[in-house]
Structures are given as structure tokens and as C-alpha cells.
Amino acid sequence: MEQYAIRGGNPLVGEVEIGGAKNAALPILAASTMTDETVYIDNIPDVRDINVLLDAMENIGVLIKRTDRHKVVLNAGNIGNVVLEDEALKKIRSSYYLVGALLGKYKHAEVVLPGGCDIGSRPIDQHIKGFRALGATVTIEHGLIKAKAERLVGNHIYMDVSSVGATINVMMAATMAEGMTIIENAAKEPHVVDLANFLNSMGANIKGAGTDVIRIKGVVKLHGTEYTVIPDQIEAGTFMFAAAVTKGDVTVKNVIPKHLESITAKLLEIGCEVEETDDCIRVVASKPLQHTHVKTLPYPGFPTDMQPQIAVALALSEGTSIVTESIFENRFKYVDELTRMGASIKVEGNTAIITGVDKYTGASISAPDLRAGAALVIAALAAEGTSTVDDIKYIQRGYEDFHLKLQSLGAQIELVQTEKDFRKFKLRTG
Ligand code: EPZ
């Protein structure tokens, strides 16, 4: 069984290259099925969720060539099937993006219901409402979402909640619908904007992505394109907080600082120094960390995908902090694990009350989901002594070469397979 062995105590120091955004690349790959022409996509992260989606797309006849680790060439001109029942697809959230994409182009899609991280109930009512508003019949049968339409016709759609997934899915379906679709209360996350830019580069007519109101004028056909995915806001934020937690000095490279504003603001509040240049951000943590309060919100608010990472920093800060999770109700599952390392956190409903402690101590812990897993690794890097982190398959869903990038910053972390590997690691690291 793979696990990370970590010897804590080294401040992370150096520069780290940030990869392409998983949550932008996933819908972009799905949307590349909407043209018969060839699509070239660069800056695709080599992570498990992406690879599962690519395998499923290959199974329905999309020709896919990885020309290097981060570049793919796709041609969906010969799709033979719009029914996707792959077992592996059940495990990822983004499988449902194939519904929006295939419904948009072929007016028919049947895809297994999505899984993804267990961070709370994850309804898809807004996706279904949007597809229906465009004229599709949508049913859920035998574990599949089935969406079918004679024709799709633009409509005015008001999202009851700001949902990244629903905004993206409805945007894709509406791209080739007849007439104008207006999505109100749309999600504004950078990956929503990136997908709109990608679709526009294929000939779509989408305006307003990044604001509350997206206007999509349907087009008959999309063409091939070359596109580079934006940098991963959450991977960057994770390394920025790793610098804070380990009292380090880390520069994240190839980022869009604008996308990281809410994260930078919190790092400044807790006493870190942050320097921005065009596409780099340096975080230096030379003073004791201070407490603060934070509430997760849709973009441009503080991201729910950064909530465990900031909590790990606040639990080592002076004073009492309050973290409110307003997006997903089950995102405090890391608290028990962090408590085993010495943190003092009380969860009441969607709020965690954190009393700062002086240090963490190493322990055997498990990653409960992707972001919480990454946060626990960071905690272990700051802890006194050795830790092991199990269930790293969750972390590998969304972080490429996580342990290697951390090693390059001076972390003592290794991927170990056996008890013997672990003993060797302990001998080496003291
Ligand atoms: C995306 O999930 C991301 N996943 C998540 O990242 C991220 O946490 C989340 O957006 C919020 O930013 C991908 O992009 C693949 P939502 P998604 O629809 O689209 C409610 C990670 O770690 N809702 O924006 O599933 C929902 O319950 C992952 O990379 C409805 O009520 O999130 C939640 O409270 C984890 N009905 C809120 O909206 C719906 O039909 C926001 O969810 C849809 C959503």
C-alpha cells in the first residue's frame, strides 16, 4: 500500500512550478468532443482524475494522443457512442461534463452518475434544471444520467446556487443550442472563464464569463483549436500555505496572481510576507503566525478547496481562529487526524473553532479527501518527528508529483510501499 513517509521540521525553501488547473482541464477535455476537428491542448496536469476522463473518452471513440506529459491532441470526429458506463468514471466528479458536451453536440448523452470527493451531499439539480430549460428530457435510471433532445433551444436560466459544475455544464449544452441562453447567478471561478475562452476559441459565442451573467449565442458548429489551460489556483495556494505552515520561503511560479488574491490576503493577515511579480508569488513566513477568521465563499471569495490548508496554518497560530465552511457540509473530516498531531479544534456545524498550539507532533494519519489530504501532508511537514499519510490516492487525484515538488523545496517526504521502505526512511532521516 502506497503511503507518504514524512519527517517534519524542515522549512520549505525554493521555487516550485505550478501545473495546469485540474478543474479547468477537465471540462476543457470534455468540451473537445464538441467538434469533429482536431484540438491541441497544452498544460494538462498528469493527475488521476484527468487520466480517468481521457480513458473514458477514448472508450467512446475519441482519438487521443499525449504528445508529451502535459500536451494532448484529441479528435472526436468518429465518436461511436454517447453512452458512458465506465466503472472508473463513477469515481470522478467531472464525468458529468460529458453530459453537457455530448448533449450539446449530439443532443443525447447517457453517463454514469458522478462520484468525487466525499465532502458533503453533491446534488446535480441545477445541472438538470438547466438541461431541461434548453429542451432536453433528463432522467436518472440505473445509475445513469440520461439526457436527450430533438433540438436544444436557448433560454433564460436562473441558478438557485452559484455552482461551478452546473454553470459549466449548461454553458456547454447551450453553446450549440438555437438562439440565446442567459445564465443568471453563474459561477465566476477562473475555470468557468477558462472553459468559455476555450469554447470561444472553437467558434462559440459566449460573453460575460467571470461575471454573474453569462450570455451564450448558439452556433451551429465548432472547429478545432490550440489552447493552453490556466495555472492551478489551488495547487499554487496549497504551496503558498505550505510555506506559511513550515515557516519557509517559497516562490510559486507560473501562476496568475489575480486568481490568488483571497489566498494572498489571508496570508498577509496571518503575518506572512507576500511578494508578487507578473507570474510568480513569493511567500515568506519569518514571524509567528497570527489568528484570523475565514469563511469559504464562491470566487472571488476564499475557496472551499483551500479551507483545510488554511486551517492547518491557523491551528499553529497565536490565538483563536474561526473557520466557516459555507459550500460543502462535510469538509472538516481532517480535524480528527489533525487532532492526533496535537491540534486543538472544535467543530460545531459548519464552523471550526481553532485554538492555536505551539507545534504538531508526527502521527499515522489518513487522507480523507483530496484537499484535506494535501493539508495533512503540510501539517506533517511542520510536525516534530515522523508521520505517515495513508490513502494518498486521493491526493494523487489532483496534485501532480506532490511529494517530488515538496522534496525539491527541501521536504523530507517519500512515497513508500512497504514496512521495509518505511524503516529505511526512518533510518535515513533520523
Ligand atoms: C467544483 O465542484 C470543484 N470540482 C470542487 O473541487 C470545488 O470544491 C467546487 O467546485 C466549489 O468550488 C470540479 O471542478 C471537478 P459546485 P462542483 O457545483 O462543481 C451546491 C477539488 O478538490 N449545488 O460549485 O461539484 C453544492 O452542493 C474539488 O478539486 C447544488 O445545490 O461544486 C455546493 O454546496 C472538490 N445543486 C455548491 O452548490 C447543484 O446542482 C457549490 O457546488 C450543484 C451544486
XYZ file of C-alpha atoms and ligand atoms in Angstrom:
474
model
C 0.000 0.000 0.000
C 1.405 3.360 -1.002
C 1.786 5.993 1.682
C 3.853 9.089 2.276
C 6.530 8.920 4.954
C 7.320 12.386 6.219
C 9.948 13.670 8.599
C 8.838 17.112 9.676
C 10.753 20.138 10.747
C 12.362 21.482 7.579
C 11.128 24.885 6.426
C 10.226 24.669 2.725
C 12.524 26.904 0.715
C 12.823 27.456 -3.022
C 10.770 27.739 -6.191
C 8.036 25.458 -7.457
C 6.457 25.332 -10.902
C 2.646 25.199 -10.776
C 0.880 22.956 -13.297
C -2.318 23.376 -15.273
C -5.615 23.663 -13.412
C -7.275 20.266 -12.985
C -10.716 21.797 -12.613
C -10.302 23.790 -15.841
C -8.672 20.967 -17.805
C -11.499 18.520 -17.022
C -14.334 20.490 -18.694
C -11.998 21.614 -21.485
C -11.214 17.992 -22.335
C -14.907 17.107 -22.229
C -15.739 20.095 -24.452
C -13.181 18.994 -27.020
C -15.705 16.287 -28.027
C -17.921 19.079 -29.402
C -16.001 19.417 -32.669
C -15.100 16.895 -35.368
C -11.838 18.752 -35.917
C -8.551 18.244 -34.085
C -7.936 20.040 -30.797
C -4.495 20.633 -29.277
C -4.431 21.274 -25.537
C -1.364 22.229 -23.521
C -0.750 22.439 -19.754
C -2.878 19.409 -18.893
C -1.876 18.146 -15.437
C -0.878 14.483 -15.260
C -3.222 13.520 -12.418
C -5.610 10.644 -11.871
C -8.930 12.460 -12.455
C -7.691 13.689 -15.845
C -6.443 10.253 -16.852
C -9.749 8.600 -15.912
C -11.656 11.105 -18.038
C -9.291 10.638 -21.003
C -9.652 6.827 -20.804
C -13.449 7.121 -20.811
C -13.339 9.462 -23.801
C -11.103 7.007 -25.645
C -13.632 4.257 -24.935
C -16.324 6.104 -26.893
C -14.054 6.600 -29.884
C -12.232 9.884 -29.249
C -8.722 9.631 -30.712
C -6.320 10.854 -28.057
C -2.570 11.239 -28.282
C -0.452 12.530 -25.409
C 2.359 14.233 -27.278
C 4.181 14.916 -24.056
C 3.281 14.661 -20.388
C 1.207 17.860 -20.486
C 0.033 18.044 -24.087
C -2.813 16.144 -25.675
C -4.159 16.070 -29.186
C -7.779 14.976 -29.482
C -10.068 14.203 -32.354
C -13.686 13.342 -31.645
C -14.737 13.123 -35.320
C -15.631 9.440 -35.028
C -17.485 9.109 -31.755
C -19.398 5.863 -31.995
C -21.329 6.038 -28.776
C -22.768 8.578 -26.364
C -23.318 6.107 -23.520
C -20.559 6.070 -20.895
C -20.806 3.439 -18.212
C -17.137 3.031 -17.214
C -16.713 1.938 -13.602
C -13.778 4.330 -13.163
C -15.915 7.311 -14.233
C -18.134 6.803 -11.186
C -15.222 7.855 -9.010
C -14.736 11.297 -10.510
C -16.982 14.305 -10.296
C -16.276 15.656 -13.720
C -17.756 12.673 -15.582
C -20.921 14.760 -15.752
C -19.226 17.288 -18.016
C -19.588 14.730 -20.776
C -23.369 15.111 -20.413
C -23.259 18.832 -21.222
C -20.738 18.375 -24.028
C -22.347 15.378 -25.756
C -25.880 16.676 -25.251
C -24.751 19.972 -26.800
C -23.295 18.335 -29.884
C -25.224 15.062 -30.321
C -28.427 16.016 -28.441
C -28.065 12.795 -26.488
C -25.847 11.579 -23.654
C -26.004 8.838 -21.036
C -23.303 8.985 -18.393
C -22.840 7.268 -15.021
C -23.728 9.455 -12.076
C -20.685 11.254 -10.731
C -18.723 10.431 -7.594
C -15.812 12.571 -6.483
C -14.543 13.542 -3.064
C -16.879 12.823 -0.164
C -17.153 16.396 1.068
C -20.904 16.587 1.522
C -24.042 15.909 -0.465
C -23.429 16.996 -4.013
C -26.781 17.376 -5.777
C -26.995 17.937 -9.541
C -30.454 19.503 -9.598
C -29.147 22.738 -11.129
C -27.477 20.862 -13.981
C -30.707 19.017 -14.694
C -32.785 22.187 -14.414
C -30.502 23.871 -16.961
C -30.607 20.980 -19.460
C -34.401 20.822 -19.163
C -34.703 24.569 -19.698
C -32.876 24.082 -23.001
C -35.471 21.497 -24.034
C -33.834 18.210 -23.029
C -35.593 15.334 -21.350
C -33.463 14.279 -18.395
C -33.930 11.140 -16.338
C -31.833 9.205 -13.890
C -32.110 5.472 -14.470
C -29.922 2.529 -13.475
C -27.235 4.857 -12.176
C -27.021 6.868 -15.401
C -27.984 10.464 -16.163
C -29.807 10.272 -19.468
C -30.315 13.495 -21.395
C -31.939 13.656 -24.804
C -33.443 16.346 -27.016
C -34.870 16.691 -30.515
C -33.405 20.175 -30.518
C -31.946 22.444 -27.884
C -33.290 25.987 -27.733
C -31.717 28.868 -25.783
C -33.465 30.014 -22.610
C -33.131 32.281 -19.586
C -31.828 30.185 -16.690
C -31.504 31.376 -13.091
C -29.189 29.186 -10.998
C -30.524 28.770 -7.445
C -26.959 28.388 -6.150
C -23.666 29.521 -7.607
C -22.456 26.169 -8.942
C -19.241 25.699 -10.884
C -20.346 22.356 -12.305
C -23.853 23.442 -13.308
C -22.641 26.693 -14.893
C -20.047 24.800 -16.926
C -22.430 22.030 -17.953
C -25.231 24.351 -19.033
C -22.743 26.597 -20.846
C -21.519 23.618 -22.880
C -25.020 22.392 -23.718
C -26.120 25.916 -24.704
C -23.111 26.534 -26.970
C -24.750 24.691 -29.858
C -28.401 25.393 -28.923
C -30.597 27.537 -31.166
C -30.702 31.197 -30.106
C -29.620 32.947 -26.943
C -29.141 31.403 -23.481
C -28.670 33.634 -20.465
C -27.326 32.060 -17.268
C -28.007 34.242 -14.220
C -26.214 33.775 -10.884
C -23.480 31.986 -12.801
C -20.339 30.784 -11.037
C -17.372 33.132 -11.604
C -14.440 30.805 -10.871
C -11.366 31.105 -13.115
C -12.052 27.650 -14.563
C -15.513 28.787 -15.746
C -13.807 31.634 -17.596
C -11.150 29.300 -18.984
C -13.770 26.964 -20.426
C -15.616 29.904 -22.009
C -12.342 31.099 -23.561
C -11.659 27.604 -24.861
C -15.145 27.274 -26.383
C -14.842 30.750 -27.924
C -11.524 29.710 -29.460
C -13.513 26.888 -31.137
C -16.018 29.357 -32.577
C -18.555 29.593 -29.752
C -20.159 32.929 -28.888
C -20.019 33.260 -25.096
C -19.909 36.605 -23.315
C -19.804 37.545 -19.645
C -17.947 34.525 -18.203
C -16.396 35.682 -14.939
C -19.477 37.767 -14.089
C -22.861 36.722 -12.666
C -24.496 36.732 -16.078
C -23.249 34.635 -18.989
C -24.770 35.122 -22.447
C -24.387 32.323 -24.943
C -25.478 32.773 -28.545
C -25.749 29.298 -30.036
C -23.626 28.364 -33.046
C -24.165 25.506 -35.476
C -20.653 24.166 -35.478
C -17.396 24.348 -33.526
C -13.949 24.000 -35.062
C -10.521 22.774 -33.955
C -8.255 24.901 -31.783
C -4.990 25.122 -29.882
C -5.337 26.082 -26.247
C -3.290 26.322 -23.036
C -5.053 25.617 -19.727
C -4.661 28.208 -16.931
C -2.395 27.507 -13.932
C -3.914 25.696 -10.970
C -5.083 28.211 -8.386
C -5.471 25.563 -5.678
C -2.133 23.822 -6.266
C -0.490 27.256 -6.022
C -2.455 28.139 -2.871
C -1.500 24.816 -1.297
C 2.233 25.513 -1.746
C 1.743 29.093 -0.509
C 0.211 27.780 2.706
C 2.897 25.086 2.920
C 5.403 27.952 3.108
C 3.420 29.558 5.930
C 2.958 26.370 7.948
C 6.618 25.263 7.718
C 7.951 28.820 8.341
C 9.511 28.725 4.918
C 10.188 30.875 1.875
C 8.522 29.550 -1.267
C 8.008 31.107 -4.679
C 5.192 29.641 -6.769
C 5.930 30.100 -10.462
C 3.648 30.181 -13.492
C 0.600 31.485 -11.588
C -1.988 34.180 -12.232
C -1.721 36.358 -9.071
C -5.234 37.777 -9.647
C -6.702 34.276 -9.127
C -4.884 34.032 -5.798
C -5.972 37.342 -4.245
C -8.172 35.896 -1.495
C -5.401 33.459 -0.540
C -2.726 36.176 -0.548
C -4.950 38.403 1.602
C -5.255 35.716 4.288
C -1.519 35.010 4.266
C -0.863 38.712 4.866
C -3.431 38.749 7.666
C -1.725 35.893 9.479
C 1.643 37.636 9.311
C 3.384 36.298 6.185
C 5.177 38.479 3.690
C 3.917 38.125 0.133
C 5.678 39.488 -2.954
C 4.026 39.384 -6.356
C 5.614 39.672 -9.774
C 3.984 39.038 -13.176
C 3.523 35.297 -12.861
C 5.173 34.439 -9.533
C 4.286 34.856 -5.882
C 6.808 34.546 -3.066
C 5.575 33.745 0.448
C 7.934 34.215 3.379
C 6.919 33.211 6.895
C 9.550 34.579 9.247
C 7.313 35.720 12.112
C 4.928 33.765 14.367
C 1.587 33.175 12.615
C -1.417 35.178 13.839
C -5.024 34.041 14.188
C -7.790 35.158 11.832
C -11.310 34.286 10.742
C -12.226 32.932 7.341
C -15.403 31.919 5.561
C -15.353 29.939 2.330
C -17.309 31.515 -0.499
C -17.670 31.217 -4.273
C -14.973 33.084 -6.253
C -13.672 35.720 -5.656
C -14.168 34.680 -2.022
C -11.840 32.331 -0.165
C -12.085 28.916 -1.894
C -13.545 25.894 -0.140
C -10.728 23.918 -1.783
C -8.261 25.872 0.405
C -10.173 25.517 3.676
C -8.206 22.568 5.128
C -4.877 24.181 4.185
C -5.657 27.464 5.966
C -6.984 25.545 8.983
C -3.661 23.711 9.278
C -1.914 27.114 9.410
C -4.397 28.627 11.874
C -4.062 25.655 14.209
C -0.389 26.659 14.614
C -1.157 30.376 15.027
C -1.327 32.528 18.126
C -4.882 32.941 19.423
C -8.273 31.623 18.388
C -9.498 31.453 14.800
C -12.885 30.665 13.326
C -13.244 28.866 10.012
C -16.707 28.748 8.456
C -17.352 26.331 5.598
C -20.287 27.594 3.587
C -20.055 25.460 0.414
C -19.848 21.789 1.441
C -21.111 20.489 4.797
C -18.652 17.632 5.194
C -15.308 19.306 4.768
C -13.953 19.023 8.303
C -13.098 15.342 8.125
C -9.399 16.109 8.522
C -9.982 17.561 12.008
C -9.745 14.208 13.822
C -6.498 13.434 12.039
C -5.051 16.863 12.793
C -6.083 16.458 16.424
C -3.897 13.336 16.529
C -0.987 15.596 15.654
C -1.798 17.929 18.551
C -4.213 20.480 17.048
C -6.993 21.908 19.197
C -10.109 22.261 17.036
C -13.788 22.107 17.915
C -16.294 21.694 15.100
C -19.836 22.996 15.559
C -21.965 22.578 12.453
C -20.231 24.337 9.610
C -17.794 26.160 11.893
C -14.433 25.123 13.279
C -13.135 26.952 16.328
C -9.378 26.636 16.333
C -7.183 27.381 19.326
C -3.611 27.726 18.173
C -0.961 25.359 19.565
C 2.857 25.680 19.510
C 3.605 22.595 17.465
C 2.360 19.451 15.776
C 3.834 16.049 16.521
C 4.166 13.295 13.921
C 1.438 10.616 13.748
C -0.055 7.980 11.440
C -2.870 9.686 9.597
C -5.120 9.119 6.579
C -6.146 11.490 3.802
C -9.952 11.790 3.912
C -10.163 13.565 0.538
C -8.010 15.438 -1.965
C -7.524 18.867 -0.391
C -7.684 17.649 3.213
C -5.055 15.059 2.292
C -2.730 17.744 0.955
C -3.328 19.845 4.065
C -2.415 16.931 6.354
C 0.815 16.397 4.421
C 1.670 20.042 5.064
C 0.917 19.590 8.760
C 3.218 16.555 8.839
C 5.972 18.603 7.177
C 5.789 21.063 10.070
C 5.461 18.396 12.767
C 8.112 17.217 15.183
C 9.121 13.664 14.261
C 7.894 11.230 11.633
C 4.395 10.811 10.182
C 2.805 8.505 7.665
C -0.088 9.593 5.455
C -2.321 6.819 4.062
C -4.933 6.900 1.312
C -2.748 9.104 -0.834
C -4.765 8.028 -3.869
C -6.983 10.987 -3.002
C -4.060 13.392 -3.161
C -2.937 11.889 -6.465
C -6.337 12.738 -7.956
C -5.369 16.364 -8.127
C -1.692 17.032 -7.351
C 0.949 16.026 -9.883
C 4.207 14.787 -8.330
C 3.198 16.294 -4.989
C 5.949 14.622 -2.981
C 8.592 15.333 -5.645
C 7.719 19.025 -5.741
C 7.865 19.128 -1.928
C 11.237 17.324 -1.978
C 12.552 19.971 -4.361
C 11.718 22.537 -1.658
C 13.719 20.607 0.931
C 10.952 18.477 2.448
C 11.812 15.052 3.784
C 8.958 13.128 2.207
C 8.963 9.829 0.348
C 6.476 7.550 -1.272
C 6.864 4.204 0.485
C 5.273 0.884 -0.458
C 6.304 -1.462 2.340
C 7.162 -1.533 6.016
C 10.784 -2.113 4.979
C 10.783 1.076 2.847
C 9.413 2.948 5.844
C 12.103 1.608 8.189
C 14.775 2.657 5.700
C 13.232 6.130 5.509
C 13.321 6.392 9.316
C 16.941 5.319 9.468
C 17.901 7.831 6.808
C 16.009 10.764 8.297
C 16.942 10.105 11.916
C -16.306 22.090 -8.155
O -17.198 21.110 -7.680
C -14.916 21.551 -7.965
N -14.797 20.295 -8.701
C -14.643 21.334 -6.476
O -13.285 20.959 -6.353
C -14.882 22.627 -5.711
O -14.784 22.371 -4.334
C -16.267 23.193 -6.021
O -16.447 23.315 -7.456
C -16.506 24.569 -5.403
O -15.549 25.468 -5.881
C -14.516 20.314 -10.003
O -14.364 21.363 -10.613
C -14.368 18.998 -10.687
P -20.393 23.323 -7.135
P -18.748 21.182 -8.040
O -21.406 22.786 -8.072
O -18.881 21.748 -9.408
C -24.396 23.076 -4.499
C -11.460 19.679 -5.678
O -10.971 19.469 -4.539
N -25.054 22.501 -5.705
O -19.813 24.660 -7.405
O -19.329 19.872 -7.729
C -23.367 22.127 -3.888
O -23.968 21.178 -3.040
C -12.963 19.659 -5.852
O -10.787 19.909 -6.697
C -26.418 22.299 -5.689
O -27.105 22.521 -4.697
O -19.217 22.244 -6.970
C -22.454 23.088 -3.182
O -22.992 23.416 -1.933
C -13.667 19.188 -4.641
N -27.013 21.815 -6.837
C -22.484 24.323 -4.055
O -23.646 24.195 -4.891
C -26.313 21.546 -7.966
O -26.913 21.111 -8.976
C -21.276 24.512 -4.951
O -21.020 23.310 -5.678
C -24.926 21.772 -7.969
C -24.317 22.263 -6.818
